[in-house]
mmCIF file of N, CA and C in Angstrom:
data_model
loop_
_atom_site.group_PDB
_atom_site.id
_atom_site.type_symbol
_atom_site.label_atom_id
_atom_site.label_comp_id
_atom_site.label_asym_id
_atom_site.label_seq_id
_atom_site.Cartn_x
_atom_site.Cartn_y
_atom_site.Cartn_z
ATOM 1 N N UNK A 1 -33.840 -32.123 26.730
ATOM 2 C CA UNK A 1 -34.154 -33.516 26.499
ATOM 3 C C UNK A 1 -33.947 -33.849 25.027
ATOM 4 N N UNK A 2 -33.267 -34.951 24.776
ATOM 5 C CA UNK A 2 -33.009 -35.404 23.411
ATOM 6 C C UNK A 2 -33.485 -36.840 23.300
ATOM 7 N N UNK A 3 -34.263 -37.104 22.288
ATOM 8 C CA UNK A 3 -34.688 -38.473 22.012
ATOM 9 C C UNK A 3 -33.994 -38.947 20.739
ATOM 10 N N UNK A 4 -33.500 -40.178 20.782
ATOM 11 C CA UNK A 4 -32.728 -40.736 19.678
ATOM 12 C C UNK A 4 -33.392 -42.003 19.177
ATOM 13 N N UNK A 5 -33.507 -42.117 17.874
ATOM 14 C CA UNK A 5 -34.120 -43.300 17.274
ATOM 15 C C UNK A 5 -33.208 -43.818 16.166
ATOM 16 N N UNK A 6 -32.701 -45.038 16.357
ATOM 17 C CA UNK A 6 -31.832 -45.642 15.360
ATOM 18 C C UNK A 6 -32.641 -46.432 14.332
ATOM 19 N N UNK A 7 -32.074 -46.564 13.159
ATOM 20 C CA UNK A 7 -32.666 -47.393 12.119
ATOM 21 C C UNK A 7 -31.562 -47.864 11.186
ATOM 22 N N UNK A 8 -31.889 -48.832 10.334
ATOM 23 C CA UNK A 8 -30.942 -49.272 9.326
ATOM 24 C C UNK A 8 -30.260 -50.599 9.600
ATOM 25 N N UNK A 9 -30.511 -51.168 10.757
ATOM 26 C CA UNK A 9 -29.903 -52.453 11.055
ATOM 27 C C UNK A 9 -30.527 -53.564 10.223
ATOM 28 N N UNK A 10 -29.936 -54.747 10.291
ATOM 29 C CA UNK A 10 -30.468 -55.873 9.557
ATOM 30 C C UNK A 10 -29.478 -57.006 9.452
ATOM 31 N N UNK A 11 -29.781 -57.924 8.558
ATOM 32 C CA UNK A 11 -28.939 -59.095 8.321
ATOM 33 C C UNK A 11 -28.174 -58.889 7.015
ATOM 34 N N UNK A 12 -26.870 -59.107 7.069
ATOM 35 C CA UNK A 12 -26.034 -58.919 5.887
ATOM 36 C C UNK A 12 -24.950 -59.989 5.887
ATOM 37 N N UNK A 13 -24.498 -60.339 4.716
ATOM 38 C CA UNK A 13 -23.412 -61.316 4.624
ATOM 39 C C UNK A 13 -22.076 -60.644 4.884
ATOM 40 N N UNK A 14 -21.131 -61.447 5.314
ATOM 41 C CA UNK A 14 -19.785 -60.929 5.531
ATOM 42 C C UNK A 14 -19.268 -60.261 4.262
ATOM 43 N N UNK A 15 -18.648 -59.114 4.442
ATOM 44 C CA UNK A 15 -18.154 -58.337 3.319
ATOM 45 C C UNK A 15 -19.134 -57.305 2.816
ATOM 46 N N UNK A 16 -20.365 -57.377 3.295
ATOM 47 C CA UNK A 16 -21.387 -56.453 2.868
ATOM 48 C C UNK A 16 -21.354 -55.143 3.628
ATOM 49 N N UNK A 17 -22.364 -54.313 3.362
ATOM 50 C CA UNK A 17 -22.427 -52.971 3.944
ATOM 51 C C UNK A 17 -23.813 -52.687 4.498
ATOM 52 N N UNK A 18 -23.845 -51.826 5.487
ATOM 53 C CA UNK A 18 -25.085 -51.274 6.031
ATOM 54 C C UNK A 18 -24.829 -49.830 6.404
ATOM 55 N N UNK A 19 -25.882 -49.042 6.369
ATOM 56 C CA UNK A 19 -25.785 -47.679 6.884
ATOM 57 C C UNK A 19 -26.825 -47.496 7.976
ATOM 58 N N UNK A 20 -26.348 -47.196 9.148
ATOM 59 C CA UNK A 20 -27.229 -46.912 10.272
ATOM 60 C C UNK A 20 -27.505 -45.415 10.331
ATOM 61 N N UNK A 21 -28.715 -45.092 10.740
ATOM 62 C CA UNK A 21 -29.098 -43.706 10.952
ATOM 63 C C UNK A 21 -29.604 -43.541 12.369
ATOM 64 N N UNK A 22 -29.435 -42.368 12.893
ATOM 65 C CA UNK A 22 -29.943 -42.038 14.224
ATOM 66 C C UNK A 22 -30.553 -40.649 14.131
ATOM 67 N N UNK A 23 -31.860 -40.598 14.260
ATOM 68 C CA UNK A 23 -32.577 -39.329 14.199
ATOM 69 C C UNK A 23 -32.799 -38.796 15.598
ATOM 70 N N UNK A 24 -32.488 -37.525 15.784
ATOM 71 C CA UNK A 24 -32.604 -36.903 17.098
ATOM 72 C C UNK A 24 -33.719 -35.874 17.108
ATOM 73 N N UNK A 25 -34.428 -35.828 18.220
ATOM 74 C CA UNK A 25 -35.437 -34.791 18.392
ATOM 75 C C UNK A 25 -34.783 -33.584 19.056
ATOM 76 N N UNK A 26 -35.487 -32.495 19.074
ATOM 77 C CA UNK A 26 -34.961 -31.329 19.766
ATOM 78 C C UNK A 26 -34.262 -30.361 18.839
ATOM 79 N N UNK A 27 -34.060 -29.148 19.347
ATOM 80 C CA UNK A 27 -33.490 -28.082 18.520
ATOM 81 C C UNK A 27 -32.013 -27.857 18.785
ATOM 82 N N UNK A 28 -31.419 -28.695 19.664
ATOM 83 C CA UNK A 28 -30.032 -28.452 20.058
ATOM 84 C C UNK A 28 -29.116 -29.582 19.627
ATOM 85 N N UNK A 29 -29.463 -30.257 18.554
ATOM 86 C CA UNK A 29 -28.671 -31.392 18.092
ATOM 87 C C UNK A 29 -27.216 -31.004 17.897
ATOM 88 N N UNK A 30 -26.970 -29.838 17.343
ATOM 89 C CA UNK A 30 -25.607 -29.411 17.042
ATOM 90 C C UNK A 30 -24.790 -29.107 18.293
ATOM 91 N N UNK A 31 -25.409 -29.145 19.466
ATOM 92 C CA UNK A 31 -24.692 -28.940 20.724
ATOM 93 C C UNK A 31 -24.180 -30.242 21.318
ATOM 94 N N UNK A 32 -24.445 -31.347 20.640
ATOM 95 C CA UNK A 32 -24.099 -32.659 21.172
ATOM 96 C C UNK A 32 -23.077 -33.369 20.305
ATOM 97 N N UNK A 33 -22.030 -33.846 20.951
ATOM 98 C CA UNK A 33 -21.161 -34.839 20.328
ATOM 99 C C UNK A 33 -21.975 -36.119 20.210
ATOM 100 N N UNK A 34 -21.925 -36.738 19.046
ATOM 101 C CA UNK A 34 -22.694 -37.961 18.829
ATOM 102 C C UNK A 34 -21.759 -39.160 18.732
ATOM 103 N N UNK A 35 -22.194 -40.237 19.336
ATOM 104 C CA UNK A 35 -21.382 -41.445 19.319
ATOM 105 C C UNK A 35 -22.198 -42.669 18.942
ATOM 106 N N UNK A 36 -21.488 -43.662 18.465
ATOM 107 C CA UNK A 36 -22.071 -44.981 18.227
ATOM 108 C C UNK A 36 -21.342 -45.986 19.128
ATOM 109 N N UNK A 37 -22.124 -46.836 19.752
ATOM 110 C CA UNK A 37 -21.614 -47.921 20.582
ATOM 111 C C UNK A 37 -22.266 -49.218 20.110
ATOM 112 N N UNK A 38 -21.714 -50.321 20.556
ATOM 113 C CA UNK A 38 -22.343 -51.596 20.232
ATOM 114 C C UNK A 38 -22.186 -52.566 21.401
ATOM 115 N N UNK A 39 -23.087 -53.514 21.446
ATOM 116 C CA UNK A 39 -23.024 -54.536 22.481
ATOM 117 C C UNK A 39 -23.414 -55.872 21.873
ATOM 118 N N UNK A 40 -22.489 -56.801 21.914
ATOM 119 C CA UNK A 40 -22.737 -58.157 21.444
ATOM 120 C C UNK A 40 -23.212 -59.015 22.612
ATOM 121 N N UNK A 41 -23.909 -60.104 22.326
ATOM 122 C CA UNK A 41 -24.391 -60.966 23.408
ATOM 123 C C UNK A 41 -23.255 -61.440 24.299
ATOM 124 N N UNK A 42 -23.438 -61.283 25.604
ATOM 125 C CA UNK A 42 -22.444 -61.738 26.556
ATOM 126 C C UNK A 42 -21.227 -60.856 26.677
ATOM 127 N N UNK A 43 -21.234 -59.729 25.984
ATOM 128 C CA UNK A 43 -20.087 -58.824 26.032
ATOM 129 C C UNK A 43 -20.509 -57.462 26.546
ATOM 130 N N UNK A 44 -19.511 -56.702 26.971
ATOM 131 C CA UNK A 44 -19.799 -55.356 27.439
ATOM 132 C C UNK A 44 -19.997 -54.415 26.241
ATOM 133 N N UNK A 45 -20.706 -53.354 26.509
ATOM 134 C CA UNK A 45 -20.876 -52.321 25.498
ATOM 135 C C UNK A 45 -19.520 -51.700 25.174
ATOM 136 N N UNK A 46 -19.275 -51.417 23.889
ATOM 137 C CA UNK A 46 -18.004 -50.837 23.497
ATOM 138 C C UNK A 46 -18.193 -49.666 22.549
ATOM 139 N N UNK A 47 -17.257 -48.765 22.626
ATOM 140 C CA UNK A 47 -17.239 -47.585 21.770
ATOM 141 C C UNK A 47 -16.924 -47.987 20.341
ATOM 142 N N UNK A 48 -17.626 -47.386 19.392
ATOM 143 C CA UNK A 48 -17.370 -47.625 17.979
ATOM 144 C C UNK A 48 -16.832 -46.379 17.297
ATOM 145 N N UNK A 49 -17.547 -45.263 17.432
ATOM 146 C CA UNK A 49 -17.146 -44.041 16.741
ATOM 147 C C UNK A 49 -17.833 -42.859 17.381
ATOM 148 N N UNK A 50 -17.268 -41.676 17.157
ATOM 149 C CA UNK A 50 -17.883 -40.442 17.627
ATOM 150 C C UNK A 50 -17.561 -39.335 16.640
ATOM 151 N N UNK A 51 -18.369 -38.278 16.697
ATOM 152 C CA UNK A 51 -18.188 -37.159 15.779
ATOM 153 C C UNK A 51 -18.428 -35.863 16.539
ATOM 154 N N UNK A 52 -17.618 -34.879 16.224
ATOM 155 C CA UNK A 52 -17.679 -33.598 16.921
ATOM 156 C C UNK A 52 -18.935 -32.816 16.556
ATOM 157 N N UNK A 53 -19.106 -31.696 17.223
ATOM 158 C CA UNK A 53 -20.335 -30.913 17.070
ATOM 159 C C UNK A 53 -20.607 -30.514 15.621
ATOM 160 N N UNK A 54 -19.572 -30.071 14.942
ATOM 161 C CA UNK A 54 -19.741 -29.619 13.558
ATOM 162 C C UNK A 54 -19.524 -30.730 12.547
ATOM 163 N N UNK A 55 -19.000 -31.836 13.010
ATOM 164 C CA UNK A 55 -18.668 -32.938 12.105
ATOM 165 C C UNK A 55 -17.248 -32.895 11.590
ATOM 166 N N UNK A 56 -16.497 -31.908 12.026
ATOM 167 C CA UNK A 56 -15.143 -31.755 11.513
ATOM 168 C C UNK A 56 -14.142 -32.764 12.040
ATOM 169 N N UNK A 57 -14.443 -33.347 13.179
ATOM 170 C CA UNK A 57 -13.543 -34.356 13.754
ATOM 171 C C UNK A 57 -14.292 -35.654 13.981
ATOM 172 N N UNK A 58 -13.634 -36.729 13.678
ATOM 173 C CA UNK A 58 -14.215 -38.039 13.904
ATOM 174 C C UNK A 58 -13.231 -38.920 14.659
ATOM 175 N N UNK A 59 -13.759 -39.875 15.384
ATOM 176 C CA UNK A 59 -12.959 -40.736 16.235
ATOM 177 C C UNK A 59 -13.482 -42.166 16.069
ATOM 178 N N UNK A 60 -12.564 -43.101 16.034
ATOM 179 C CA UNK A 60 -12.951 -44.478 15.790
ATOM 180 C C UNK A 60 -12.224 -45.440 16.726
ATOM 181 N N UNK A 61 -12.904 -46.519 17.035
ATOM 182 C CA UNK A 61 -12.227 -47.638 17.678
ATOM 183 C C UNK A 61 -11.304 -48.290 16.656
ATOM 184 N N UNK A 62 -10.219 -48.830 17.118
ATOM 185 C CA UNK A 62 -9.243 -49.417 16.202
ATOM 186 C C UNK A 62 -9.850 -50.504 15.333
ATOM 187 N N UNK A 63 -10.783 -51.246 15.878
ATOM 188 C CA UNK A 63 -11.298 -52.394 15.127
ATOM 189 C C UNK A 63 -12.226 -52.006 13.982
ATOM 190 N N UNK A 64 -12.584 -50.730 13.858
ATOM 191 C CA UNK A 64 -13.427 -50.309 12.735
ATOM 192 C C UNK A 64 -12.745 -49.304 11.811
ATOM 193 N N UNK A 65 -11.555 -48.891 12.156
ATOM 194 C CA UNK A 65 -10.863 -47.919 11.311
ATOM 195 C C UNK A 65 -10.682 -48.458 9.902
ATOM 196 N N UNK A 66 -11.035 -47.608 8.950
ATOM 197 C CA UNK A 66 -10.929 -47.988 7.553
ATOM 198 C C UNK A 66 -12.137 -48.726 7.016
ATOM 199 N N UNK A 67 -13.043 -49.130 7.908
ATOM 200 C CA UNK A 67 -14.246 -49.851 7.460
ATOM 201 C C UNK A 67 -15.516 -49.054 7.726
ATOM 202 N N UNK A 68 -15.570 -48.354 8.849
ATOM 203 C CA UNK A 68 -16.759 -47.607 9.234
ATOM 204 C C UNK A 68 -16.501 -46.108 9.090
ATOM 205 N N UNK A 69 -17.567 -45.362 8.767
ATOM 206 C CA UNK A 69 -17.471 -43.911 8.678
ATOM 207 C C UNK A 69 -18.665 -43.294 9.387
ATOM 208 N N UNK A 70 -18.379 -42.413 10.325
ATOM 209 C CA UNK A 70 -19.433 -41.679 11.007
ATOM 210 C C UNK A 70 -19.569 -40.306 10.365
ATOM 211 N N UNK A 71 -20.805 -39.840 10.255
ATOM 212 C CA UNK A 71 -21.060 -38.512 9.711
ATOM 213 C C UNK A 71 -22.330 -37.976 10.355
ATOM 214 N N UNK A 72 -22.562 -36.693 10.183
ATOM 215 C CA UNK A 72 -23.762 -36.084 10.735
ATOM 216 C C UNK A 72 -24.273 -35.007 9.800
ATOM 217 N N UNK A 73 -25.570 -34.793 9.894
ATOM 218 C CA UNK A 73 -26.234 -33.726 9.148
ATOM 219 C C UNK A 73 -27.018 -32.922 10.175
ATOM 220 N N UNK A 74 -26.464 -31.812 10.594
ATOM 221 C CA UNK A 74 -27.117 -31.022 11.644
ATOM 222 C C UNK A 74 -28.422 -30.399 11.177
ATOM 223 N N UNK A 75 -28.576 -30.178 9.898
ATOM 224 C CA UNK A 75 -29.836 -29.639 9.377
ATOM 225 C C UNK A 75 -30.958 -30.680 9.486
ATOM 226 N N UNK A 76 -30.589 -31.943 9.456
ATOM 227 C CA UNK A 76 -31.569 -33.027 9.547
ATOM 228 C C UNK A 76 -31.589 -33.683 10.917
ATOM 229 N N UNK A 77 -30.769 -33.170 11.844
ATOM 230 C CA UNK A 77 -30.702 -33.762 13.191
ATOM 231 C C UNK A 77 -30.436 -35.268 13.130
ATOM 232 N N UNK A 78 -29.506 -35.658 12.291
ATOM 233 C CA UNK A 78 -29.259 -37.078 12.072
ATOM 234 C C UNK A 78 -27.764 -37.371 12.055
ATOM 235 N N UNK A 79 -27.408 -38.487 12.654
ATOM 236 C CA UNK A 79 -26.046 -38.992 12.588
ATOM 237 C C UNK A 79 -26.089 -40.360 11.912
ATOM 238 N N UNK A 80 -25.046 -40.652 11.149
ATOM 239 C CA UNK A 80 -24.997 -41.876 10.367
ATOM 240 C C UNK A 80 -23.762 -42.699 10.734
ATOM 241 N N UNK A 81 -23.873 -43.986 10.486
ATOM 242 C CA UNK A 81 -22.711 -44.855 10.584
ATOM 243 C C UNK A 81 -22.715 -45.750 9.349
ATOM 244 N N UNK A 82 -21.823 -45.451 8.420
ATOM 245 C CA UNK A 82 -21.664 -46.284 7.230
ATOM 246 C C UNK A 82 -20.707 -47.412 7.577
ATOM 247 N N UNK A 83 -21.164 -48.634 7.408
ATOM 248 C CA UNK A 83 -20.366 -49.803 7.778
ATOM 249 C C UNK A 83 -20.089 -50.635 6.534
ATOM 250 N N UNK A 84 -18.838 -50.732 6.176
ATOM 251 C CA UNK A 84 -18.410 -51.520 5.007
ATOM 252 C C UNK A 84 -17.542 -52.686 5.461
ATOM 253 N N UNK A 85 -17.362 -53.632 4.570
ATOM 254 C CA UNK A 85 -16.512 -54.809 4.846
ATOM 255 C C UNK A 85 -16.889 -55.443 6.183
ATOM 256 N N UNK A 86 -18.156 -55.652 6.370
ATOM 257 C CA UNK A 86 -18.631 -56.172 7.653
ATOM 258 C C UNK A 86 -18.143 -57.589 7.894
ATOM 259 N N UNK A 87 -17.898 -57.869 9.167
ATOM 260 C CA UNK A 87 -17.407 -59.170 9.590
ATOM 261 C C UNK A 87 -18.404 -59.790 10.573
ATOM 262 N N UNK A 88 -18.412 -61.098 10.702
ATOM 263 C CA UNK A 88 -19.317 -61.716 11.682
ATOM 264 C C UNK A 88 -19.130 -61.154 13.093
ATOM 265 N N UNK A 89 -17.919 -60.771 13.450
ATOM 266 C CA UNK A 89 -17.678 -60.228 14.784
ATOM 267 C C UNK A 89 -18.244 -58.820 14.964
ATOM 268 N N UNK A 90 -18.760 -58.217 13.895
ATOM 269 C CA UNK A 90 -19.448 -56.934 14.022
ATOM 270 C C UNK A 90 -20.906 -57.113 14.459
ATOM 271 N N UNK A 91 -21.359 -58.344 14.555
ATOM 272 C CA UNK A 91 -22.726 -58.613 14.984
ATOM 273 C C UNK A 91 -22.946 -58.096 16.395
ATOM 274 N N UNK A 92 -23.961 -57.254 16.555
ATOM 275 C CA UNK A 92 -24.233 -56.623 17.846
ATOM 276 C C UNK A 92 -25.472 -55.751 17.713
ATOM 277 N N UNK A 93 -25.949 -55.282 18.844
ATOM 278 C CA UNK A 93 -26.920 -54.198 18.852
ATOM 279 C C UNK A 93 -26.131 -52.888 18.866
ATOM 280 N N UNK A 94 -26.455 -52.019 17.940
ATOM 281 C CA UNK A 94 -25.752 -50.747 17.803
ATOM 282 C C UNK A 94 -26.633 -49.633 18.366
ATOM 283 N N UNK A 95 -26.006 -48.808 19.193
ATOM 284 C CA UNK A 95 -26.700 -47.706 19.850
ATOM 285 C C UNK A 95 -26.062 -46.382 19.465
ATOM 286 N N UNK A 96 -26.887 -45.382 19.250
ATOM 287 C CA UNK A 96 -26.332 -44.043 19.161
ATOM 288 C C UNK A 96 -26.552 -43.332 20.493
ATOM 289 N N UNK A 97 -25.708 -42.374 20.761
ATOM 290 C CA UNK A 97 -25.737 -41.670 22.031
ATOM 291 C C UNK A 97 -25.312 -40.226 21.825
ATOM 292 N N UNK A 98 -25.787 -39.370 22.715
ATOM 293 C CA UNK A 98 -25.498 -37.932 22.635
ATOM 294 C C UNK A 98 -24.828 -37.470 23.916
ATOM 295 N N UNK A 99 -23.754 -36.724 23.752
ATOM 296 C CA UNK A 99 -22.990 -36.199 24.876
ATOM 297 C C UNK A 99 -22.879 -34.691 24.712
ATOM 298 N N UNK A 100 -23.381 -33.951 25.708
ATOM 299 C CA UNK A 100 -23.429 -32.493 25.577
ATOM 300 C C UNK A 100 -22.035 -31.901 25.520
ATOM 301 N N UNK A 101 -21.695 -31.372 24.400
ATOM 302 C CA UNK A 101 -20.496 -30.574 24.148
ATOM 303 C C UNK A 101 -19.184 -31.361 24.073
ATOM 304 N N UNK A 102 -19.047 -32.435 24.798
ATOM 305 C CA UNK A 102 -17.725 -33.052 24.978
ATOM 306 C C UNK A 102 -17.578 -34.402 24.288
ATOM 307 N N UNK A 103 -16.405 -34.628 23.709
ATOM 308 C CA UNK A 103 -16.056 -35.929 23.142
ATOM 309 C C UNK A 103 -15.699 -36.884 24.267
ATOM 310 N N UNK A 104 -16.152 -38.131 24.135
ATOM 311 C CA UNK A 104 -15.804 -39.154 25.122
ATOM 312 C C UNK A 104 -15.918 -40.527 24.469
ATOM 313 N N UNK A 105 -15.158 -41.464 24.997
ATOM 314 C CA UNK A 105 -15.250 -42.853 24.548
ATOM 315 C C UNK A 105 -15.977 -43.731 25.556
ATOM 316 N N UNK A 106 -16.188 -43.204 26.735
ATOM 317 C CA UNK A 106 -16.865 -43.979 27.770
ATOM 318 C C UNK A 106 -18.365 -43.758 27.697
ATOM 319 N N UNK A 107 -19.101 -44.845 27.683
ATOM 320 C CA UNK A 107 -20.541 -44.732 27.584
ATOM 321 C C UNK A 107 -21.167 -43.928 28.704
ATOM 322 N N UNK A 108 -20.578 -44.036 29.895
ATOM 323 C CA UNK A 108 -21.182 -43.347 31.029
ATOM 324 C C UNK A 108 -21.087 -41.826 30.901
ATOM 325 N N UNK A 109 -20.311 -41.336 29.977
ATOM 326 C CA UNK A 109 -20.199 -39.894 29.752
ATOM 327 C C UNK A 109 -21.342 -39.351 28.895
ATOM 328 N N UNK A 110 -22.090 -40.243 28.272
ATOM 329 C CA UNK A 110 -23.134 -39.812 27.362
ATOM 330 C C UNK A 110 -24.456 -39.617 28.096
ATOM 331 N N UNK A 111 -25.193 -38.619 27.655
ATOM 332 C CA UNK A 111 -26.391 -38.184 28.362
ATOM 333 C C UNK A 111 -27.657 -38.885 27.869
ATOM 334 N N UNK A 112 -27.727 -39.173 26.594
ATOM 335 C CA UNK A 112 -28.937 -39.742 26.018
ATOM 336 C C UNK A 112 -28.576 -40.915 25.117
ATOM 337 N N UNK A 113 -29.484 -41.878 25.065
ATOM 338 C CA UNK A 113 -29.268 -43.108 24.297
ATOM 339 C C UNK A 113 -30.509 -43.480 23.499
ATOM 340 N N UNK A 114 -30.272 -44.065 22.333
ATOM 341 C CA UNK A 114 -31.363 -44.641 21.584
ATOM 342 C C UNK A 114 -31.671 -46.049 22.063
ATOM 343 N N UNK A 115 -32.641 -46.664 21.430
ATOM 344 C CA UNK A 115 -33.084 -47.991 21.844
ATOM 345 C C UNK A 115 -32.251 -49.107 21.218
ATOM 346 N N UNK A 116 -31.470 -48.773 20.209
ATOM 347 C CA UNK A 116 -30.605 -49.748 19.576
ATOM 348 C C UNK A 116 -31.202 -50.362 18.326
ATOM 349 N N UNK A 117 -30.333 -50.804 17.437
ATOM 350 C CA UNK A 117 -30.749 -51.498 16.225
ATOM 351 C C UNK A 117 -29.821 -52.705 16.031
ATOM 352 N N UNK A 118 -30.404 -53.844 15.698
ATOM 353 C CA UNK A 118 -29.639 -55.074 15.593
ATOM 354 C C UNK A 118 -28.939 -55.160 14.246
ATOM 355 N N UNK A 119 -27.662 -55.482 14.285
ATOM 356 C CA UNK A 119 -26.879 -55.769 13.085
ATOM 357 C C UNK A 119 -26.374 -57.206 13.206
ATOM 358 N N UNK A 120 -26.694 -58.007 12.213
ATOM 359 C CA UNK A 120 -26.250 -59.398 12.198
ATOM 360 C C UNK A 120 -25.486 -59.656 10.903
ATOM 361 N N UNK A 121 -24.268 -60.143 11.036
ATOM 362 C CA UNK A 121 -23.418 -60.420 9.883
ATOM 363 C C UNK A 121 -23.194 -61.920 9.819
ATOM 364 N N UNK A 122 -23.639 -62.510 8.736
ATOM 365 C CA UNK A 122 -23.488 -63.956 8.583
ATOM 366 C C UNK A 122 -22.199 -64.280 7.837
ATOM 367 N N UNK A 123 -21.632 -65.423 8.168
ATOM 368 C CA UNK A 123 -20.367 -65.827 7.536
ATOM 369 C C UNK A 123 -20.603 -66.630 6.269
#
């Protein structure tokens, strides 16, 4: 069982930055591929980024490449999402998720989810 708690969301102006954190419980954090997803009002949940078990590989949705960076600290059981050059269309609830061993872009492949943190980007 893995419990995930996101933090770091908030209100920011366009062009600004935020760093999201996701703290995981349990002793097997390093056995999980970690992902970030987001869901805007009236839209489906979408993949944002994922990171491999050791952090050596990262994967991004095209719309965040060059702006967002995912990282993890296995000693702290935490995954991060650094978001720069934010745009109003980045406004959404951001969720972190854990997938045992395997990389995936589909939300249904992930085993555990956090409660989400709201990110609002004003124009």
